[in-house]
Coordinates of C-alpha atoms and ligand atoms in Angstrom, one line a residue:
X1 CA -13.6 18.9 0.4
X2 CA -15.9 16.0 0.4
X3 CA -17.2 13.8 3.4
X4 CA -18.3 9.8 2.9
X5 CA -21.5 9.2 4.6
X6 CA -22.6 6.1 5.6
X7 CA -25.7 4.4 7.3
X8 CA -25.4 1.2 9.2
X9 CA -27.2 -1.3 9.6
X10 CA -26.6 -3.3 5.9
X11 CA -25.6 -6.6 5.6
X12 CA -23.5 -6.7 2.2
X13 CA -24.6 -9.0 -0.5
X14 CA -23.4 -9.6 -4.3
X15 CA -19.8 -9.6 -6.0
X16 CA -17.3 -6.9 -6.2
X17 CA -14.1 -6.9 -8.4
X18 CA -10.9 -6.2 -6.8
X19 CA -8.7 -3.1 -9.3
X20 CA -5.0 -3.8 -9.5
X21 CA -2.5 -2.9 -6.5
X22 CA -1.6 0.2 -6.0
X23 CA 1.6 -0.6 -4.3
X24 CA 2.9 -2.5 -7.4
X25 CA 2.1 0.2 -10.0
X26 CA 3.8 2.6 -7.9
X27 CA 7.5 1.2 -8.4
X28 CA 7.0 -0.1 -12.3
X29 CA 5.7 3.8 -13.3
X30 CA 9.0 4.4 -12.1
X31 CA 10.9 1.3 -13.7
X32 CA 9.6 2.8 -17.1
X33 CA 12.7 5.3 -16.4
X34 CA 15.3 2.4 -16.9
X35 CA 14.9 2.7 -20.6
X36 CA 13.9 5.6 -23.3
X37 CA 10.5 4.6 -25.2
X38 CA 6.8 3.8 -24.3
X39 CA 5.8 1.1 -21.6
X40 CA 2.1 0.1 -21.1
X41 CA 0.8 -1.1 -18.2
X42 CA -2.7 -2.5 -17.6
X43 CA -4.9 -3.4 -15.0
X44 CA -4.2 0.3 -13.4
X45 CA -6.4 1.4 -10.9
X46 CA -7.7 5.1 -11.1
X47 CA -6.2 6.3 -8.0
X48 CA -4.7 9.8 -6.5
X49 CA -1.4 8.4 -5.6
X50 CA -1.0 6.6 -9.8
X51 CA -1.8 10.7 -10.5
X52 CA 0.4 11.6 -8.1
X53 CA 3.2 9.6 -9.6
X54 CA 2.4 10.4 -13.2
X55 CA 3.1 14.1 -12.0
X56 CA 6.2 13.6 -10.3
X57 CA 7.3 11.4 -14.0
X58 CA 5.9 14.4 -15.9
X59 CA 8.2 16.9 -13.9
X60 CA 11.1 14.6 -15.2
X61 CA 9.7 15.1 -18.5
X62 CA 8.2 12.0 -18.9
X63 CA 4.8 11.6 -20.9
X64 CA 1.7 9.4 -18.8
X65 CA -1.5 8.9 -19.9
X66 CA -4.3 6.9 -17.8
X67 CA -7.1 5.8 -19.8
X68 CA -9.7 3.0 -18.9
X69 CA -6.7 1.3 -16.2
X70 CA -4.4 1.2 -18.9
X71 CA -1.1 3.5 -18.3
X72 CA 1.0 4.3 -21.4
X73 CA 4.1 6.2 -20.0
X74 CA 6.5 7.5 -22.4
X75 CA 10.1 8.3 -21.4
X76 CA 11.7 9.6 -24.9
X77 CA 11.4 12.9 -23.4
X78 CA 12.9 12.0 -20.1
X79 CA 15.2 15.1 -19.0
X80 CA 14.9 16.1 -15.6
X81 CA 16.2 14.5 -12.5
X82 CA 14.4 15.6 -9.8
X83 CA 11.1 14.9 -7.7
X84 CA 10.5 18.0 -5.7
X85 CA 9.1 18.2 -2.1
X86 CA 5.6 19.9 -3.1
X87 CA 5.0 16.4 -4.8
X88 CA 7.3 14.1 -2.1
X89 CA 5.1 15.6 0.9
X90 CA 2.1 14.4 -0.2
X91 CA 3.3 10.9 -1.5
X92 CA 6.1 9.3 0.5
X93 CA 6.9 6.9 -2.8
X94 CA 7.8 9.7 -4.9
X95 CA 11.4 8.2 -3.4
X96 CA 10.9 5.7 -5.8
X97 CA 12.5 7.9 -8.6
X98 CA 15.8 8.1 -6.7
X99 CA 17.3 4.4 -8.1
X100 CA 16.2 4.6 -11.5
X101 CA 17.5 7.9 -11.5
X102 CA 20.7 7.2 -10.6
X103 CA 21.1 4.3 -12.4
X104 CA 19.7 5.7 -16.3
X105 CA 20.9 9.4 -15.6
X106 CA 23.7 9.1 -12.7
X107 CA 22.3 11.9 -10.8
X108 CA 19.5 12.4 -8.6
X109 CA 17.4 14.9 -6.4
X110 CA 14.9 13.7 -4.2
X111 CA 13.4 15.9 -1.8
X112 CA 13.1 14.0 1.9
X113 CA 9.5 12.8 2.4
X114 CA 10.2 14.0 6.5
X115 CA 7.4 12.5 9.0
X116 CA 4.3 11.1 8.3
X117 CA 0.8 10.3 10.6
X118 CA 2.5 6.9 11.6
X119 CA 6.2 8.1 13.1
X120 CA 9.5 8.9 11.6
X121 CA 9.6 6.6 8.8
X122 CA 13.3 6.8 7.7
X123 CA 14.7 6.6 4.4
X124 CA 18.1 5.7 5.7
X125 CA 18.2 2.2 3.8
X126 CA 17.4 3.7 0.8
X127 CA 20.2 6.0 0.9
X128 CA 22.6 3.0 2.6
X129 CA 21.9 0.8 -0.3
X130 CA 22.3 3.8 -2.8
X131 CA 25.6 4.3 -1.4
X132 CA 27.0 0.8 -1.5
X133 CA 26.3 0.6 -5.0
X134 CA 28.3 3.6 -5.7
X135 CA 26.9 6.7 -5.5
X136 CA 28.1 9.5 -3.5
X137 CA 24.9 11.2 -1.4
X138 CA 24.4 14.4 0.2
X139 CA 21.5 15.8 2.1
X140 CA 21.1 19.2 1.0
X141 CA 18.3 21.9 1.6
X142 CA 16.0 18.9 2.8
X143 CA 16.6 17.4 -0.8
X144 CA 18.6 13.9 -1.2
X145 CA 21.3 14.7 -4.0
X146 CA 22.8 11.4 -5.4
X147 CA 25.6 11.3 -7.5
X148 CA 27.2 8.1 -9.3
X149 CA 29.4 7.6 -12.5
X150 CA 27.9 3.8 -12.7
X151 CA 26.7 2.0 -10.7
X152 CA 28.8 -1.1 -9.3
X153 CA 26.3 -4.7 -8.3
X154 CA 27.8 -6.3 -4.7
X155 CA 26.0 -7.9 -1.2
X156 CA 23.5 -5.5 0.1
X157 CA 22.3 -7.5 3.6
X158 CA 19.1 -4.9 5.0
X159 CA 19.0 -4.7 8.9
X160 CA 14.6 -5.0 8.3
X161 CA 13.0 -6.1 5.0
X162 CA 11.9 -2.7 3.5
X163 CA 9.4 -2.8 0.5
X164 CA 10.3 0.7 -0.5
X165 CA 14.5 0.2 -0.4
X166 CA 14.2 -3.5 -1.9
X167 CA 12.2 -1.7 -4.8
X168 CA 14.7 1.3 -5.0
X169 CA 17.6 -1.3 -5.1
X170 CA 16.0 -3.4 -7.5
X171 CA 15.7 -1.0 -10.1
X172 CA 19.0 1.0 -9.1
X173 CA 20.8 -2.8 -9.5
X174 CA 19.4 -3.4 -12.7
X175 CA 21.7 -1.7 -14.6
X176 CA 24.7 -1.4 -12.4
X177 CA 27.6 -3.3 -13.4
X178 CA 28.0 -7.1 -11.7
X179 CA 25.6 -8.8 -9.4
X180 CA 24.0 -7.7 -6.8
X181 CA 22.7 -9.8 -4.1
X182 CA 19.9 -8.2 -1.6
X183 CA 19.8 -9.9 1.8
X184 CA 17.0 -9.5 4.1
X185 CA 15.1 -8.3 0.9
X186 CA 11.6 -7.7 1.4
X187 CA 9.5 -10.9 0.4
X188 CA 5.8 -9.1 -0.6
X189 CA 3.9 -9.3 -3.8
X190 CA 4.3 -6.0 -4.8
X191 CA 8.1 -7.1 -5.1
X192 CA 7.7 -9.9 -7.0
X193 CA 5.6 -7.8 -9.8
X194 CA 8.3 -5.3 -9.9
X195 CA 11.1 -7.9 -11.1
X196 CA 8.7 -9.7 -12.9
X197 CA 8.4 -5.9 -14.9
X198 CA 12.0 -5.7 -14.8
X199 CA 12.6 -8.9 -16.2
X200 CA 10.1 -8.6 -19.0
X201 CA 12.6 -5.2 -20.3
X202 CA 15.1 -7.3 -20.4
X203 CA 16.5 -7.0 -17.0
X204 CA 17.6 -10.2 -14.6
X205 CA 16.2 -10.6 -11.5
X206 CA 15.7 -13.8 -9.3
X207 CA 14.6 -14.6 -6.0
X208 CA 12.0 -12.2 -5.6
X209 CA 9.6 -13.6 -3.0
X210 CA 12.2 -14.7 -0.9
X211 CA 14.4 -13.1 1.2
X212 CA 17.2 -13.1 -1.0
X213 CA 17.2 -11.4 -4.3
X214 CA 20.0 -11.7 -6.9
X215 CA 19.7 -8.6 -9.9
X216 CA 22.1 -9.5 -12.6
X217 CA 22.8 -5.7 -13.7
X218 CA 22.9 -5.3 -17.7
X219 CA 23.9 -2.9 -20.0
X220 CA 20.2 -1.7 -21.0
X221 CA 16.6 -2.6 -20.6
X222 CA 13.6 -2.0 -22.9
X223 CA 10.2 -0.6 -22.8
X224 CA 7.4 -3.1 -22.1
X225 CA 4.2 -4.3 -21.7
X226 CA 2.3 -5.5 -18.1
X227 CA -0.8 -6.7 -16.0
X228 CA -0.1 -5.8 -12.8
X229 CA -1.2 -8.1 -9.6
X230 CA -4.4 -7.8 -7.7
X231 CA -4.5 -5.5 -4.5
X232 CA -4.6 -7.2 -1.7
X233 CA -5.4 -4.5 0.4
X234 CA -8.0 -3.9 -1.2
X235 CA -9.2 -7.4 -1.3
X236 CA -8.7 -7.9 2.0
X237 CA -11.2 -4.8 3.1
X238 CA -13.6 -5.8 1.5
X239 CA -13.5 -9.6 2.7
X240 CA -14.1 -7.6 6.1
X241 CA -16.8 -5.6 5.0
X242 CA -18.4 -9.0 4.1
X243 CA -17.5 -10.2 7.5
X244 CA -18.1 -7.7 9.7
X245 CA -22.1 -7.0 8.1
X246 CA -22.9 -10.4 8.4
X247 CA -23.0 -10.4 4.3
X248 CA -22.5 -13.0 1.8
X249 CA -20.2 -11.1 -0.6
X250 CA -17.9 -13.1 -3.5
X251 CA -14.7 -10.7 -4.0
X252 CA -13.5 -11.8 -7.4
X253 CA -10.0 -10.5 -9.2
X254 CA -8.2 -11.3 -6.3
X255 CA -5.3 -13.4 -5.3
X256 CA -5.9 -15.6 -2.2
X257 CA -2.6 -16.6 -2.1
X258 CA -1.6 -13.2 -1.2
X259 CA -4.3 -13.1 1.5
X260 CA -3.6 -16.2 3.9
X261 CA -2.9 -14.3 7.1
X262 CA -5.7 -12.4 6.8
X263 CA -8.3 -15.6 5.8
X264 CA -6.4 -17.5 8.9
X265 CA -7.6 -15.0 11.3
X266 CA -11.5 -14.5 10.0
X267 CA -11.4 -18.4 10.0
X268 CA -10.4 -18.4 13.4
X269 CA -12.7 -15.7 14.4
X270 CA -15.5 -17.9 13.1
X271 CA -15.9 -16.1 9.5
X272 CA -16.5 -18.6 6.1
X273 CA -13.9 -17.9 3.7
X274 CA -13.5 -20.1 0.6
X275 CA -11.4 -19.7 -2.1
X276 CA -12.0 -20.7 -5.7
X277 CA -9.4 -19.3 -8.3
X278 CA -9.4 -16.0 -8.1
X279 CA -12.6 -15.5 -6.3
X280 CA -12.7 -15.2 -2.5
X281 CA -16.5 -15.8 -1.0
X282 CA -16.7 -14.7 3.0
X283 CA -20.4 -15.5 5.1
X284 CA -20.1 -13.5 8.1
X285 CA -21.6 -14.5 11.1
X286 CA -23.9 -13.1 13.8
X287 CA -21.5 -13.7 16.4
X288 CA -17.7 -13.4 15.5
X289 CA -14.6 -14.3 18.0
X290 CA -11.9 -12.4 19.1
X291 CA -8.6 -13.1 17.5
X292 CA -5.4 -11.8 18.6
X293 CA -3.2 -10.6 15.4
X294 CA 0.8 -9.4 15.3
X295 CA 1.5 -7.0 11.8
X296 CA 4.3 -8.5 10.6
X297 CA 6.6 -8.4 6.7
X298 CA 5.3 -10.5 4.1
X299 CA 4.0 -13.5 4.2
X300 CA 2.6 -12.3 8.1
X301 CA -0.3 -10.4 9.0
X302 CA 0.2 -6.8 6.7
X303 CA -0.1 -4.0 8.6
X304 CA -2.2 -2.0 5.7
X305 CA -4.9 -4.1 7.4
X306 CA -4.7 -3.7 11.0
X307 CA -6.9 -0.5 11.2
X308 CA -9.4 -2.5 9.2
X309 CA -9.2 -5.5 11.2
X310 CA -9.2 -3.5 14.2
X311 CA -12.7 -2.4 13.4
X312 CA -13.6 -5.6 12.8
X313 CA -12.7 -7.1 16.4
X314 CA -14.3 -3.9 18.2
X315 CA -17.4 -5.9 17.8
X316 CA -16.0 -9.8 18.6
X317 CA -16.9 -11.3 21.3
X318 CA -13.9 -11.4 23.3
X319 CA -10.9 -9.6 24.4
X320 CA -7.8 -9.2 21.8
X321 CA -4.5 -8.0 21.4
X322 CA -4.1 -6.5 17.8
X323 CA 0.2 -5.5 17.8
X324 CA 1.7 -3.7 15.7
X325 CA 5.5 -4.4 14.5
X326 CA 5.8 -2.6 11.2
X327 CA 5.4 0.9 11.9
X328 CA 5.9 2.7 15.2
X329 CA 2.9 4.4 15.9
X330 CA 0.5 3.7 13.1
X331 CA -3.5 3.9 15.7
X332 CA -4.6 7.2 14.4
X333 CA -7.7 5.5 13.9
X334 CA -8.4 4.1 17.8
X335 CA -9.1 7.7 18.7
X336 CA -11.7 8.1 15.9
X337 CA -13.0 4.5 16.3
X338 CA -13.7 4.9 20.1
X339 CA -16.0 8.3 19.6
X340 CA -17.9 5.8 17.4
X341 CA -18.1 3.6 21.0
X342 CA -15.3 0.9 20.5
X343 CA -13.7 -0.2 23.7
X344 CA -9.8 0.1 22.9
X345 CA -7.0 0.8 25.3
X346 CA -3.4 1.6 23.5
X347 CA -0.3 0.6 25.4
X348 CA 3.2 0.8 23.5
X349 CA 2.5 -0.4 19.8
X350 CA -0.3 -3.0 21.3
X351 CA -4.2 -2.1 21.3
X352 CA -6.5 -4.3 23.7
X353 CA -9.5 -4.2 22.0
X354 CA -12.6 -5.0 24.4
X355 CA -16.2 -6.1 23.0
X356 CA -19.1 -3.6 22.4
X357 CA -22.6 -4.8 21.2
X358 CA -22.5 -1.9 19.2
X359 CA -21.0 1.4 17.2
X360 CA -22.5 4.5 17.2
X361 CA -22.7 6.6 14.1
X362 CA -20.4 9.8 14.3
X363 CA -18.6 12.4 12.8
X364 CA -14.9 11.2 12.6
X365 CA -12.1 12.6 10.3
X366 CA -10.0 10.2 8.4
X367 CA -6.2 10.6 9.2
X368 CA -4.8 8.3 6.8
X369 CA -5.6 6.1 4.1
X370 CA -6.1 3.0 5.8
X371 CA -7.3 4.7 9.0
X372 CA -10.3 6.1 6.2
X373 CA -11.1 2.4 5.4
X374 CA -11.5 1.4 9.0
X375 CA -13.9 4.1 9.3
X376 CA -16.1 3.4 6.7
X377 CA -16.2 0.3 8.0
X378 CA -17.0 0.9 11.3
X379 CA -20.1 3.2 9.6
X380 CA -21.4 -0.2 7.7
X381 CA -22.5 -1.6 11.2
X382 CA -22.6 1.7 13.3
X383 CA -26.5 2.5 14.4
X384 CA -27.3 5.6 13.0
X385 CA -25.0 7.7 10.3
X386 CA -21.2 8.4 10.6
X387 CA -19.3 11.0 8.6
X388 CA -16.2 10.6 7.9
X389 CA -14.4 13.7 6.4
X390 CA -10.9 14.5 5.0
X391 CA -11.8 11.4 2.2
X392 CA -9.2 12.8 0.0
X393 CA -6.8 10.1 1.9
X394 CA -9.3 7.8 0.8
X395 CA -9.1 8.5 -2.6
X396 CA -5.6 7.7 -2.7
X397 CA -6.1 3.3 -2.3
X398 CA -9.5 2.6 -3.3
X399 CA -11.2 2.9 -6.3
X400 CA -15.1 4.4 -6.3
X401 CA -15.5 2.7 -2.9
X402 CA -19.1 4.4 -2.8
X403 CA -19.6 2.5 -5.6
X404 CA -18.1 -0.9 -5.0
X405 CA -19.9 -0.8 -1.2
X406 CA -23.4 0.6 -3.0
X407 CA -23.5 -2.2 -5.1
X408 CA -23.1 -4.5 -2.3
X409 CA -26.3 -2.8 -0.8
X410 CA -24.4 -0.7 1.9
X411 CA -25.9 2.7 2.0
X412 CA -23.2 5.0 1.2
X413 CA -22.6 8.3 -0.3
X414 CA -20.2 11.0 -1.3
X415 CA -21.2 14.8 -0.3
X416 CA -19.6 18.0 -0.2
X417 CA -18.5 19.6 3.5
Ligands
UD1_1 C1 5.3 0.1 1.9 C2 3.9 0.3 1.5 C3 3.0 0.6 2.8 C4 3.2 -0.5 3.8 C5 4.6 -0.8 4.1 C6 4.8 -2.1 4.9 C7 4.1 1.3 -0.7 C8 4.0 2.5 -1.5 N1 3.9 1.5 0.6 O1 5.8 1.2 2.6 O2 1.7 0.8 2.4 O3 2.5 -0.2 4.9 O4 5.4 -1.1 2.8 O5 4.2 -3.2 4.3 O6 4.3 0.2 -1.1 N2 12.4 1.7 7.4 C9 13.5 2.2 7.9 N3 14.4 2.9 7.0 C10 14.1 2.9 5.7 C11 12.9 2.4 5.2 C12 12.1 1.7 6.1 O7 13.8 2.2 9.1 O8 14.9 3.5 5.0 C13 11.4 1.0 8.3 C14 10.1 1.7 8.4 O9 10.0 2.8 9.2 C15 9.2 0.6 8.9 C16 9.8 -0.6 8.2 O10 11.1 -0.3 7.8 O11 9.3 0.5 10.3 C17 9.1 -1.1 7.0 O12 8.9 -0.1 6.1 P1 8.9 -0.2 4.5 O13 8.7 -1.7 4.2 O14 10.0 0.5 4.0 O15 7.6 0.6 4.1 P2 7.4 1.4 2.8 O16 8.1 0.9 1.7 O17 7.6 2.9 3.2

């Protein structure tokens, strides 16, 4: 296993480009099973989790290549129905197999992704919504088995806005029979590139980006051809690396329209932020403010940022309240972060997150992938080194980080344990 070590002390200078989002590529590999033939999608970036998929697509007897960020994924072949736990346990949206599935083969078998380092996580809406378009479901040996002799559009009104069952009834809804109308849908990006992918087969899909989304099912869809959309995830940590060194950085590739409750709060906290086009240019500042921030659904404050942020406000002057409404217990990271010297007190799903003058370099281990991110941040303006181990969860959301913070002058680098 490799660790990431990192000296602080580097303000962070220069441009970095931003690879496509991981979270949209995720849902369109598995689009590419609503119709036999050989999809391309570009702007791919080389991560574990796009592997991971292309393995769970190559048990169904799919055909992926990944070659220079462009994906070439070939369903011809396409025989199998079902994504088995050894690759559902190590990526929770392996689920997104189970509408496609159902709606191009009419059977299913997905095995439960269980717990994860942030709570339960249900799939319960994904297998409501499954239902009410038709299918019978059975849980069975820890394994989803889905069942439907077509699929039949109608309402589908979700109690929260879930990325992962808007995308699974989406592509389920495509080719049932009717309309389906998704209330409550979820409103993020990632969604919009999905129908956008959708609609380019063929397929009917409208609303996306709002809360309601209407999929016109039809009687077949194509293969086709796609740039996915920046990641603003990835965007977004490195706008804090730029803020939290003190650095002058330009973060080009991205979309700042997909950004603005992130740039709202380093505006507040006293951070320049401009945004030209697709470029996004952040001057940190000596002395940064404290600014309280609530995760919320699209177009709120996304929680894949509040670990990052978090590290961020350790060193703001101030006192803050960082909450967290998306997931149930997603602070992994305030344990690691406070061996590194940060003043943070959990109560509930709120952190009050006090000002140091400082980090300390450590060893910490990364318990997730955007827990990993907070740490290597935290490392950039730590005194001394920290080593962060378990990296592997790193590897799944950010593309030759190393790399991308080297060139910025950070002084970071990859060894074995
Ligand atoms: C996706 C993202 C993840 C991000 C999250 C929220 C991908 C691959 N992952 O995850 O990085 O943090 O959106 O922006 O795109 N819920 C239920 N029942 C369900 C499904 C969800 O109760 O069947 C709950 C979840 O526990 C959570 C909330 O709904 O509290 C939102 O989760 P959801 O939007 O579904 O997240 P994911 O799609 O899993």
């Amino acid at each position: 296993m490799d660790k990431i070590v990192v000296k602080g002390g580097r303000k962070l200078k220069g441009a970095v480009k931003i690879g496509g989002a991981k979270n949209a590529v995720l849902p369109i590999m598995t689009a590419c099973l609503l119709t036999r033939g050989v999809s391309v999608v570009t702007n791919v970036p080389g991560l574990r989790d796009v592997v991971t998929m292309k393995s769970v697509l190559e048990r169904l007897g799919v055909v992926g290549s990944l070659d220079d960020h462009t994906l070439t994924i070939d369903t011809s072949g396409l025989s199998g129905f079902e994504a088995p736990y050894d690759l559902v346990s190590t990526m929770r949206a392996s689920i997104y197999v189970l509408g496609p599935l159902l709606a191009a083969c009419g059977k299913a078998k997905v095995s439960l992704p269980g717990g994860c380092a942030w709570g339960p996580r249900p799939v319960d809406l994904h297998i409501r919504a499954m239902q009410e378009l038709g299918a019978t479901i059975e849980i069975d040996h820890g394994y989803i088995v889905a069942e439907a002799k077509g699929l039949k559009g109608r309402p589908i009104k979700f109690s929260i806005p879930s990325v992962g069952a808007t995308a699974n009834t989406v592509m389920a809804a495509s080719l049932a029979e009717g309309t389906t109308r998704i209330i409550n849908a979820a409103k993020e990006p990632e969604i919009t590139a999905l129908a956008e992918f959708i609609n380019s087969m063929g397929g009917r899909v409208r609303g996306a980006g709002t809360d309601t989304v209407v999929v016109e099912g039809v009687k077949e869809l194509h293969p086709a051809k796609f740039r996915t959309i920046p990641d603003r995830i990835e965007a977004g940590t490195y706008l804090i690396a730029g803020a939290i060194t003190g650095g002058k950085i330009e973060i080009e590739d991205a979309c700042p329209e997909h950004l603005e409750a992130l740039i709202l709060n380093l505006r507040q906290a006293g951070v320049g932020v401009e945004c030209s086009g697709s470029v996004i240019s952040v001057r940190g500042k000596r002395d940064i403010a404290s600014v309280d921030v609530l995760t919320s659904p699209f177009p709120g404050f996304p929680t894949d940022l509040q670990a990052q942020y978090m590290t961020l406000m350790t060193v703001a002057r101030g006192n803050c309240v960082i909450s967290e409404t998306v997931f149930k217990d997603r602070f992994t990271h305030v344990p690691e972060l406070r061996r590194m010297g940060a003043d943070i007190k959990i109560e509930g799903n709120t952190a009050h997150v006090g000002y140091v003058k400082r980090l300390s370099g450590a060893p910490v281990m990364a318990t997730d992938l955007r827990a990993s991110a907070a740490l290597v941040l935290a490392g950039l303006i730590a005194e001394g080194e920290t080593h962060i181990s378990r990296v592997y969860h790193i590897d799944r959301g950010y593309e030759g980080i190393e790399q991308k913070l080297g060139a910025l002058g950070a002084q970071i680098e990859r060894v074995p344990e």
